[in-house]
Short mmCIF file of C-alpha atoms and ligand atoms in Angstrom, two decimals:
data_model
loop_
_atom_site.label_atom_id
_atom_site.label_comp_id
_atom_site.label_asym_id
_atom_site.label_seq_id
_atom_site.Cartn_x
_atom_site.Cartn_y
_atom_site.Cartn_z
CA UNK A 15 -18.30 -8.84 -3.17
CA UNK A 16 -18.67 -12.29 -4.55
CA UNK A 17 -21.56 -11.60 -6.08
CA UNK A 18 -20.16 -8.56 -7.94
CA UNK A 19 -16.64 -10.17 -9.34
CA UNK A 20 -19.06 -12.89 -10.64
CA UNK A 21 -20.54 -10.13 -13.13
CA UNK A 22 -17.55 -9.71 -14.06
CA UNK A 23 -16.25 -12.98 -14.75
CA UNK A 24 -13.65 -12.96 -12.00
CA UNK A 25 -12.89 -16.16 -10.74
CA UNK A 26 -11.28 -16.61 -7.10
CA UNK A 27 -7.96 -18.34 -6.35
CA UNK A 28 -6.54 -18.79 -2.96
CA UNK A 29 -2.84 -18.73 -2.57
CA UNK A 30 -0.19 -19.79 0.18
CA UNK A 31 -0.38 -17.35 3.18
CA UNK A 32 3.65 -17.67 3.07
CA UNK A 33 6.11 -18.36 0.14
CA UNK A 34 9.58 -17.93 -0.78
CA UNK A 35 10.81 -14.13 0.74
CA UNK A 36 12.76 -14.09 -2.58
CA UNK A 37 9.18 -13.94 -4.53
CA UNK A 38 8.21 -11.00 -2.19
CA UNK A 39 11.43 -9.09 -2.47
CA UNK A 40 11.36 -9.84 -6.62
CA UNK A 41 7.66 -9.15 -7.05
CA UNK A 42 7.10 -5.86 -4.10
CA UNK A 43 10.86 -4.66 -4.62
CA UNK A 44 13.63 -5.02 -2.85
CA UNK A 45 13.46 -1.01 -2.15
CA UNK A 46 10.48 -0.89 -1.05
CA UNK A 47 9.25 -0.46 2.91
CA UNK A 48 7.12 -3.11 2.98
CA UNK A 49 10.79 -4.95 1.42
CA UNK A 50 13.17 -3.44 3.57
CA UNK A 51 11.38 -3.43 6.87
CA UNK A 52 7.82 -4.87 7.56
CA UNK A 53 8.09 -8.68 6.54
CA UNK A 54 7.87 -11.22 8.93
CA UNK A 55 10.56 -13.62 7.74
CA UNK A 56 12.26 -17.20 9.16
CA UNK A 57 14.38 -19.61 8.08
CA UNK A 58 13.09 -22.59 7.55
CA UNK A 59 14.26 -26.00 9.68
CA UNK A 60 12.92 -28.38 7.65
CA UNK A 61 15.08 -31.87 7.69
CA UNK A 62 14.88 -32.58 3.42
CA UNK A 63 17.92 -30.52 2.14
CA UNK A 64 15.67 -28.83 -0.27
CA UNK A 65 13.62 -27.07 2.54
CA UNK A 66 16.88 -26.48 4.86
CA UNK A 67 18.02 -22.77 5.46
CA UNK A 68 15.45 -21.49 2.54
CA UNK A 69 13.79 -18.34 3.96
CA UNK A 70 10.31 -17.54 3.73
CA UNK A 71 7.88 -14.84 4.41
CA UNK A 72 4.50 -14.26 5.59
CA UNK A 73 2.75 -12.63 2.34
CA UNK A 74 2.71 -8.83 2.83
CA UNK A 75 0.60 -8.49 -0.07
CA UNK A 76 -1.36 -10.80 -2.59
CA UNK A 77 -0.22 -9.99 -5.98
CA UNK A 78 3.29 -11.13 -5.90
CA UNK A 79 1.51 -14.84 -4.98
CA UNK A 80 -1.02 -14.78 -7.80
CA UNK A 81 1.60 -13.78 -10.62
CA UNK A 82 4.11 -16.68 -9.13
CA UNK A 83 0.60 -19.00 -9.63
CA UNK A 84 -0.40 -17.42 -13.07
CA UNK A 85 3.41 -18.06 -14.14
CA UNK A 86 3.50 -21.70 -12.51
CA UNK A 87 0.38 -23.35 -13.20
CA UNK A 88 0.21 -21.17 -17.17
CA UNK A 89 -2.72 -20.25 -15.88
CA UNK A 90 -3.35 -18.59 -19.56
CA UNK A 91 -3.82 -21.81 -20.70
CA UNK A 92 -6.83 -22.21 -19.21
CA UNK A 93 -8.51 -18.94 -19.49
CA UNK A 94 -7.83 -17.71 -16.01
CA UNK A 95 -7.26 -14.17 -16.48
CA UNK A 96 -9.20 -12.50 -14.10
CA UNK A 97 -9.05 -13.54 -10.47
CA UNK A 98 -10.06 -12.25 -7.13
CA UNK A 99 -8.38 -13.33 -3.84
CA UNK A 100 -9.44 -12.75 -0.08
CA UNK A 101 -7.41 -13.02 2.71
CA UNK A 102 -4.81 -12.10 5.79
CA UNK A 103 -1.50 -10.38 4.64
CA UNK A 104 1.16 -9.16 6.95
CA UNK A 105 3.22 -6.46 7.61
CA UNK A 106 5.54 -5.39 10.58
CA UNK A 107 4.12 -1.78 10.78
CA UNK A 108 3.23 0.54 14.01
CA UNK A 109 -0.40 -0.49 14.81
CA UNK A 110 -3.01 2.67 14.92
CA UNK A 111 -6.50 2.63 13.77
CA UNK A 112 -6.64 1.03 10.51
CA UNK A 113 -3.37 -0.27 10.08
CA UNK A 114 -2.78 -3.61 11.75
CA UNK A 115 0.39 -5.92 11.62
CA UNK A 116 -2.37 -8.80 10.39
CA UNK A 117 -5.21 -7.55 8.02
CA UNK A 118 -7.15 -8.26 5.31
CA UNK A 119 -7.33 -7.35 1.40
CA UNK A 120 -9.88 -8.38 -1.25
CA UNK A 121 -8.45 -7.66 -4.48
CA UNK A 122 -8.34 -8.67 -7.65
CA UNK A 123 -5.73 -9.25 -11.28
CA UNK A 124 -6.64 -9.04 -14.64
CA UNK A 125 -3.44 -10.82 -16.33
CA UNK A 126 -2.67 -12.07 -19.50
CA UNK A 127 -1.14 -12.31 -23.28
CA UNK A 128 -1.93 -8.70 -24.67
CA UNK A 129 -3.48 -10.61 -27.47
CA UNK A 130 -6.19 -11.68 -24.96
CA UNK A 131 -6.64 -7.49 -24.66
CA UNK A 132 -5.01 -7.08 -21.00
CA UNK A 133 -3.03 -4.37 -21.97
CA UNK A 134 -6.19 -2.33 -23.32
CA UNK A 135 -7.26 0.69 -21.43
CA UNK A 136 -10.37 -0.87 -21.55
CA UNK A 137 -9.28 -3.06 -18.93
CA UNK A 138 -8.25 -0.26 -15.95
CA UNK A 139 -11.62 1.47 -17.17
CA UNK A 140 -13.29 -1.64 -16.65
CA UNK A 141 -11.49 -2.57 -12.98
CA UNK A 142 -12.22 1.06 -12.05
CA UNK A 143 -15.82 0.89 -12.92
CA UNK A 144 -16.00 -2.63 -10.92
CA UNK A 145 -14.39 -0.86 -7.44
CA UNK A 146 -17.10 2.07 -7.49
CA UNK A 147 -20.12 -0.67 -7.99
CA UNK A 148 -18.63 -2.97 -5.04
CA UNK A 149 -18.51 0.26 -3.08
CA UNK A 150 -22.15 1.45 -4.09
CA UNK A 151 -23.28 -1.91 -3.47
CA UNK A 152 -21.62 -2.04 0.30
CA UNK A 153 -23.79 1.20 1.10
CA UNK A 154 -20.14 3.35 1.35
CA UNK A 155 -20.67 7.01 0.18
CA UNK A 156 -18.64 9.93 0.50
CA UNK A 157 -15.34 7.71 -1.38
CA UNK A 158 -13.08 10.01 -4.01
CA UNK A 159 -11.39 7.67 -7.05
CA UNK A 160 -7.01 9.52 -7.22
CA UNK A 161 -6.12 8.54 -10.51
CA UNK A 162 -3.07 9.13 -12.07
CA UNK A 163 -0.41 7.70 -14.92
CA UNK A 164 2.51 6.83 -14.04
CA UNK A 165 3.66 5.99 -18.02
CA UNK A 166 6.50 3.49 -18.74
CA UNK A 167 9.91 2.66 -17.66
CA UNK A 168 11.50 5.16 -20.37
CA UNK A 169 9.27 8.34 -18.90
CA UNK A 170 10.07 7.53 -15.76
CA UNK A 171 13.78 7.67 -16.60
CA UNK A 172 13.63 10.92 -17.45
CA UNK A 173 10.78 12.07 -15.22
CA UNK A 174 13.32 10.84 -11.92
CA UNK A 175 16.16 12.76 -13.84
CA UNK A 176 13.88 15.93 -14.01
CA UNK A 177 13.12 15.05 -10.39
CA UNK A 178 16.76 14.73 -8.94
CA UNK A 179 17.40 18.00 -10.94
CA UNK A 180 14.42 19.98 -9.22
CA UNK A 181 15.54 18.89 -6.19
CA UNK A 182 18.94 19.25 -6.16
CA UNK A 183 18.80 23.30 -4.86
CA UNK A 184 15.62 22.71 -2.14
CA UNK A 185 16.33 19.06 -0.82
CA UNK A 186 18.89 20.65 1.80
CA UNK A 187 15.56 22.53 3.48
CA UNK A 188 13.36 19.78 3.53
CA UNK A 189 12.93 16.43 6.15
CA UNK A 190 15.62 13.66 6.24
CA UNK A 191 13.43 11.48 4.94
CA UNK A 192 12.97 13.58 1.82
CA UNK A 193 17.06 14.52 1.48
CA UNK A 194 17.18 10.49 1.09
CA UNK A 195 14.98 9.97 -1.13
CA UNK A 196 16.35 13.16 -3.34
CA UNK A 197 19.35 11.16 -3.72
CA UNK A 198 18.01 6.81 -3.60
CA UNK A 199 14.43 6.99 -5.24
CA UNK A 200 13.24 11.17 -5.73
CA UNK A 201 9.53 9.55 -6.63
CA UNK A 202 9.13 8.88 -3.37
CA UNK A 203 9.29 12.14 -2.33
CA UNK A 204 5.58 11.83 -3.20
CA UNK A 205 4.96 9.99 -0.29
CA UNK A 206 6.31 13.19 2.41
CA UNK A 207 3.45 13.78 4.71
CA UNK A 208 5.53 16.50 6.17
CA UNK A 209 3.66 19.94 6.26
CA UNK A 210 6.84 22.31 5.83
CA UNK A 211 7.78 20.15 2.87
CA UNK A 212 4.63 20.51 0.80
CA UNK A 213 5.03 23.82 -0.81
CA UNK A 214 8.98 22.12 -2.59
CA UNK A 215 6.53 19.13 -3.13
CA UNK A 216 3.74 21.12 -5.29
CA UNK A 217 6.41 22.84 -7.10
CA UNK A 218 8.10 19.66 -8.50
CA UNK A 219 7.91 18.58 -11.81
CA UNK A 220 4.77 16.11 -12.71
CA UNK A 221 5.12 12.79 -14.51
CA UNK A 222 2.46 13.85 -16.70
CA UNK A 223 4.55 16.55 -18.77
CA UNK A 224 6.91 12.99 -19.39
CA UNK A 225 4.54 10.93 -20.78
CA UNK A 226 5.53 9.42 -24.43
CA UNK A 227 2.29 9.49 -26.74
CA UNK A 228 1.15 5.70 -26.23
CA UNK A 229 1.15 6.30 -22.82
CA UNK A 230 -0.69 9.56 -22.83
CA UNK A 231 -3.33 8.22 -25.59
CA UNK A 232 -3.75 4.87 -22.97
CA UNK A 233 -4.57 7.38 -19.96
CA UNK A 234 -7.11 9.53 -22.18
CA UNK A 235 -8.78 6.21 -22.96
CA UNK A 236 -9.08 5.28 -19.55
CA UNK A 237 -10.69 8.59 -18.46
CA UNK A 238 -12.42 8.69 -21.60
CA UNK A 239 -13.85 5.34 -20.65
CA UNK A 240 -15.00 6.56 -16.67
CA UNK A 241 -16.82 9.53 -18.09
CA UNK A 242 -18.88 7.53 -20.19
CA UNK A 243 -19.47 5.02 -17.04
CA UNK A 244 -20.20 8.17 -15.05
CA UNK A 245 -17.75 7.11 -13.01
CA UNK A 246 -16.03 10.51 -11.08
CA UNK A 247 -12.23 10.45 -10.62
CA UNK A 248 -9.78 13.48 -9.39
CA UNK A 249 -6.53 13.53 -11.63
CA UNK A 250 -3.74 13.39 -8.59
CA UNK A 251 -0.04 13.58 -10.31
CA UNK A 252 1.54 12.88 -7.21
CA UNK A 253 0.06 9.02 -7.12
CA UNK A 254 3.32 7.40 -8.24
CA UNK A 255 4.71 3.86 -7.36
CA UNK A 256 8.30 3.72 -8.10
CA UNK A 257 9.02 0.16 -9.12
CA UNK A 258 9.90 -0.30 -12.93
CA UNK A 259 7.07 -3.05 -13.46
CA UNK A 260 4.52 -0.25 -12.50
CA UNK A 261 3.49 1.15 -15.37
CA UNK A 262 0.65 3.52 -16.85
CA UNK A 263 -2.64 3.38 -14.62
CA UNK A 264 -2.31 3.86 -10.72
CA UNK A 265 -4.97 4.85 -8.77
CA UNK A 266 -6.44 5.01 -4.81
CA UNK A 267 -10.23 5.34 -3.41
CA UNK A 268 -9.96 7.40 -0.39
CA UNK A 269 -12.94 7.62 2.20
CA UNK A 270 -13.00 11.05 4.30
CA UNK A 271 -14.21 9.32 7.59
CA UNK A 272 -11.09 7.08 7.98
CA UNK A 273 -8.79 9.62 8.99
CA UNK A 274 -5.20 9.75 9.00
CA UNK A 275 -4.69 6.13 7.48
CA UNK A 276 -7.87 7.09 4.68
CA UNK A 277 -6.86 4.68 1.92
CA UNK A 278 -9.25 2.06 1.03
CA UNK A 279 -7.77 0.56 -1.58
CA UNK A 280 -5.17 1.17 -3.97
CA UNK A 281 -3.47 -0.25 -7.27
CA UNK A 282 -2.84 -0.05 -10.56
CA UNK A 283 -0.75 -1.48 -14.02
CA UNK A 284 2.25 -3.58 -13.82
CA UNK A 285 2.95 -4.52 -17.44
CA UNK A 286 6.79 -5.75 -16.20
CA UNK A 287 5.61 -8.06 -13.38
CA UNK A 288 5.54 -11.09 -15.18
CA UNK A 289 8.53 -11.03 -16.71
CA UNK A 290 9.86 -9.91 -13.79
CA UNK A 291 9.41 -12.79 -11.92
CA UNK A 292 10.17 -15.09 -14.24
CA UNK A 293 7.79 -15.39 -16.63
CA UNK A 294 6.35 -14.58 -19.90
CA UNK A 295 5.12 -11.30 -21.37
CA UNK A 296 1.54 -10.48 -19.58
CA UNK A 297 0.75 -6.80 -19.05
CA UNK A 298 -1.80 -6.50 -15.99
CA UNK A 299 -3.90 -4.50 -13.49
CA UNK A 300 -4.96 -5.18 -9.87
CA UNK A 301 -6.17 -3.74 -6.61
CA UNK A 302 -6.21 -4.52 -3.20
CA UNK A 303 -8.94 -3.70 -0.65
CA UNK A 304 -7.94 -3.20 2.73
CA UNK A 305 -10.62 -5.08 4.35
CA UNK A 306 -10.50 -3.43 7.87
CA UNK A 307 -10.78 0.14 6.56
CA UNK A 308 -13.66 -1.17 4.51
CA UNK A 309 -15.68 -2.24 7.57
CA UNK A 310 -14.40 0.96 9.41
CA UNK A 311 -16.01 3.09 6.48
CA UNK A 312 -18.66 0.39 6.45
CA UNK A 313 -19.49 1.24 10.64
CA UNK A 314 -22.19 3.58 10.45
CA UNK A 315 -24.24 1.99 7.82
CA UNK A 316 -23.37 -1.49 8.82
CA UNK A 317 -27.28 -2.58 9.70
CA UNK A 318 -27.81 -2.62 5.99
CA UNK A 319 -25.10 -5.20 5.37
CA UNK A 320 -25.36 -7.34 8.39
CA UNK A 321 -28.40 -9.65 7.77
CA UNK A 322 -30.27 -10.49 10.93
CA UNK A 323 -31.79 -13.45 11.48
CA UNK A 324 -35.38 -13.87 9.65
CA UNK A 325 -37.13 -15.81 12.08
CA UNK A 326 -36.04 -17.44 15.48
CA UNK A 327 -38.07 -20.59 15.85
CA UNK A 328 -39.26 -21.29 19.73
CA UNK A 329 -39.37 -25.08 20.19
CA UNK A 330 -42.25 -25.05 23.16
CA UNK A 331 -42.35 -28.46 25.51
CA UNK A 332 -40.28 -31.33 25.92
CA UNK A 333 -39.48 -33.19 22.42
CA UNK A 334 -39.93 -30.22 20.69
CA UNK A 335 -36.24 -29.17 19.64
CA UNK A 336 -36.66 -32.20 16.70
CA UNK A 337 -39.77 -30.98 15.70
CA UNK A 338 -38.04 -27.26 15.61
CA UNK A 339 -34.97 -28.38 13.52
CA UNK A 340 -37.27 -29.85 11.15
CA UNK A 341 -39.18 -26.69 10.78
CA UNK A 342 -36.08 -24.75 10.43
CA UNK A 343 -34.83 -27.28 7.81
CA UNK A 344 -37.94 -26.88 5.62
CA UNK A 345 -37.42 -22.75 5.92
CA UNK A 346 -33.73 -23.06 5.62
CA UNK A 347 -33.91 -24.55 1.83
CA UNK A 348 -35.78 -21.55 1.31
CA UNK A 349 -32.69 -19.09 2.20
CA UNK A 350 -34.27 -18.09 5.04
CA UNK A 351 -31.81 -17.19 7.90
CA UNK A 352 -33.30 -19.11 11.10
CA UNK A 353 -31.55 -19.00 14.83
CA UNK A 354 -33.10 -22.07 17.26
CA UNK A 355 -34.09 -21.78 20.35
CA UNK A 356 -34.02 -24.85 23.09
CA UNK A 357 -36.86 -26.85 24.19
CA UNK A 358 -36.58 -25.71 27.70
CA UNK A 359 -36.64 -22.65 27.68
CA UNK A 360 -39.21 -20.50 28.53
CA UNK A 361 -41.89 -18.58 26.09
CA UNK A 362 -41.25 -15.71 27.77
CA UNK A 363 -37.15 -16.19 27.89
CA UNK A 364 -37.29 -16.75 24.06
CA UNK A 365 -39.34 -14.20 22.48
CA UNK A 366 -36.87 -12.05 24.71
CA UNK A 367 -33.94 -13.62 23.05
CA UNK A 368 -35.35 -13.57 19.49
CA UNK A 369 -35.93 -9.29 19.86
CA UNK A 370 -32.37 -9.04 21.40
CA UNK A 371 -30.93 -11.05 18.11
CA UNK A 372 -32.89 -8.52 16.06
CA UNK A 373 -35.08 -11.31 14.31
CA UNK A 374 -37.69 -10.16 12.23
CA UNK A 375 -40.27 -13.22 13.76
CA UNK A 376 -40.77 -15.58 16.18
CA UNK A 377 -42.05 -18.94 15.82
CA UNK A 378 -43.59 -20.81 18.05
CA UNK A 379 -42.98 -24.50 17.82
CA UNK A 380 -45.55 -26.65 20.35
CA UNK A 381 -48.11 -29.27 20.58
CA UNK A 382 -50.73 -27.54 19.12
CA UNK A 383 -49.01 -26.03 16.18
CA UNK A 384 -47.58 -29.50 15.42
CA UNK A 385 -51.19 -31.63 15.99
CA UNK A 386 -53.01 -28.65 14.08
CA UNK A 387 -49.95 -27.93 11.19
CA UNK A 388 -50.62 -24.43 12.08
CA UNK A 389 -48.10 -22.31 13.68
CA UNK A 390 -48.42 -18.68 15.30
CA UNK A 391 -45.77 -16.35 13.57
CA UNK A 392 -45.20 -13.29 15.90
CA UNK A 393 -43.72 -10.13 14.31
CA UNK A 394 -41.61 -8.44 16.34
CA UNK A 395 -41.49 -5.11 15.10
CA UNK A 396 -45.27 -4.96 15.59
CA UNK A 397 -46.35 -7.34 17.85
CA UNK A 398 -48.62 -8.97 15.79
CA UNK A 399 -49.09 -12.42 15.38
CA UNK A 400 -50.79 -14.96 12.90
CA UNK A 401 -51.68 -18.35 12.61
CA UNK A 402 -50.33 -19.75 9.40
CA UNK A 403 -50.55 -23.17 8.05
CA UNK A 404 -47.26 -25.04 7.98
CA UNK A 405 -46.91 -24.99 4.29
CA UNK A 406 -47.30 -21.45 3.80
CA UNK A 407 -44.83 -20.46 6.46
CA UNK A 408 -41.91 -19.79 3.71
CA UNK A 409 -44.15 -17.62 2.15
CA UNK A 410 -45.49 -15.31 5.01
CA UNK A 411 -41.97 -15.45 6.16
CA UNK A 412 -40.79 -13.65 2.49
CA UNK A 413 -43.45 -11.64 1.74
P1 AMP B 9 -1.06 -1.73 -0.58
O1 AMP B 9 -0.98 -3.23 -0.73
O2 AMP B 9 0.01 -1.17 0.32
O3 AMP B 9 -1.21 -1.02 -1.90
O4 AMP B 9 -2.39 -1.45 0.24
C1 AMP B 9 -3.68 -1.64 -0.30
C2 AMP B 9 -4.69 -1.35 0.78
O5 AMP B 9 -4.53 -2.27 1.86
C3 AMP B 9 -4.54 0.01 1.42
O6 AMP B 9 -5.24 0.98 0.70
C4 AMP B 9 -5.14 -0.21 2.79
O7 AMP B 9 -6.56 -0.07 2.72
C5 AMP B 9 -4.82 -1.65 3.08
N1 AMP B 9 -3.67 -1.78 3.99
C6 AMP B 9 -2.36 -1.73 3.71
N2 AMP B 9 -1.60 -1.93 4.82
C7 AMP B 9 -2.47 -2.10 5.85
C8 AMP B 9 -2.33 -2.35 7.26
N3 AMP B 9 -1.13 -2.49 7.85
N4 AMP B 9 -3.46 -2.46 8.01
C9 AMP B 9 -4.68 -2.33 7.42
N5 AMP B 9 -4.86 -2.11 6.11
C10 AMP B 9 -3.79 -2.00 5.32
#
């Protein structure tokens, strides 16, 4: 993952794992679930006045805490518009397979001035493009890009109006949930997962018949952009977040093996965040990874992401283990991965140890090999074994 934001010139910034619940309920939304019910929130005792009664919250999510940083630290200043983060978020939520009350997202903001271009479509194109490499590179298959626009505060005005109109006559037949939201927030009538309610649901207006022309032109860009990346999306008009800062771009990567909970990863625009919170004019894009439905999708191809030891070096006789970690030094400055063994044990006990650990050779580290400089190299998938001189070890070991 590191490896691929570096190609793209992200740059990694670590934030508080808790902060002020008033950032959270600012920067998520007040309305919101994750708002209303799943934080994990204390007062704090501290003895300054300052810190006394002030309430604060385990982060739920990661891009509240980067915009506070971008806003606090003018983080345009200094170039830093595109950063990645990595790390535990929290959320009171019923635990089932992939959804946990502590997990992990990897995700990533593209922020700044729109002079510096983060308002361009260019940008989303670009994020969306970055997502299907990382999951290419990880080995995951069988993932389908949602995209979506959700357009700006003004067609989203009118788009809920249309909404609350639509569902005026049908909300009476559908869930509780849904009557609710017909009346509080209708967007989020997107979010029903209730069978009986999804024929009303596919009837319902779509926010794309609302969107004004810059908005529509933005979105043709974007897709415009993926086709020429070969990137595949699916158009999905009922991907809609229904804060006002969300704007434009909003997207999901799904992954059919996950089941019920089968988001990956999910994001999108939010032009209004900045100001939001407090600070100046900077349109912007994100995503988060959910890190534990990553290695769940990861599972069945893990072997070709976990890297196995290279060699596991066999320090034979008494005196031996220095001789070893010198050995393992020299090979180690040549990134290869090396797991020791102990000077007591056994031949036997550690070639046994060295298969079980998957290593792709043993070396044996005795007497001999040390009066002679030559060492024998077993290779455990084969069984064969060679006697190479000391100084060519990296290089048998590579090749
Ligand atoms: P969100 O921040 O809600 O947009 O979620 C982004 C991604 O984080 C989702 O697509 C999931 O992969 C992951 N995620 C969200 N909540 C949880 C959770 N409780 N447990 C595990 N993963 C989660």
């Amino acid at each position: 993952m590191r490896d691929v934001f570096r190609a793209y010139n992200f740059h990694e910034i670590r934030t508080p794992i808790f902060e002020s619940t008033e950032l959270f309920a600012r920067g998520v939304g007040e309305e919101t679930d994750i708002v209303a019910k799943e934080m994990y929130t204390w007062e704090d005792r501290g003895r300054a006045q300052s810190d006394k009664g002030q309430s604060l919250t385990l982060r739920p999510e990661n891009t509240a805490g980067v915009v506070r940083a971008y806003i606090e630290h003018k983080l345009w200043d200094r170039g830093l518009n595109k950063l990645y983060y990595m790390g535990p978020q929290f959320r009171r939520e019923r635990p089932q397979k992939g959804r946990y009350r502590q997990f992990y997202q990897i995700g990533a903001e593209v922020i700044g001035p729109a002079t510096a271009g983060s308002e361009s479509p260019a940008r989303d194109a670009e994020i969306l493009e970055l997502l299907a490499t990382l999951l290419d590179r990880l080995g995951i298959k069988d993932w389908t890009l949602e995209l979506n626009s959700i357009g700006c505060a003004n067609d989203r005005a009118a788009y809920n109006e249309a909404l609350r109109k639509a569902l005026e006559p049908v909300a009476a037949q559908m869930c509780v949930d849904c009557q609710r939201r017909a009346v509080t927030n209708p967007l989020r009538v997107f979010d029903c997962k209730v069978p009986e309610d999804q024929p009303i649901i596919e009837k319902l207006p779509r926010i794309s018949e609302f969107l004004d022309e810059p908005c529509r032109k933005h979105f043709e860009q974007v897709k415009e952009i993926l086709r020429s990346v070969a990137v595949e999306f699916q158009e999905n008009s009922r991907l809609v977040r229904g804060l006002d800062y969300y704007t434009r771009t909003a997207f999901e990567f799904t992954h059919g093996a996950l089941g019920a909970q089968n988001a990956i990863l999910g994001g999108g625009r939010y032009d209004g965040l900045s100001e939001a919170l407090g600070g100046p004019a900077a349109p912007g894009i994100g995503f988060a990874i959910g890190e534990d439905r990553l290695v769940l999708a990861l599972s069945e191809s893990a072997e070709a992401v976990v890297r196995k030891p290279d060699v596991y070096i066999a320090p034979l006789g008494p005196g031996m283990n220095k001789e070893a970690a010198r050995v393992a030094r020299e090979l180690r400055r040549h990134d290869i991965v090396i797991e020791l063994g102990d000077e007591n044990f056994r031949l036997k006990k550690s070639l046994e140890t060295a298969s079980k650990i998957g290593a792709k050779y043993a070396l044996i580290a005795g007497e001999n090999e040390l009066s002679t400089g030559v060492f024998a190299l077993k290779n455990l998938a084969t069984g064969e074994q060679k006697a190479v001189p000391r100084t060519d070890l990296a290089r048998a070991i590579q090749s």
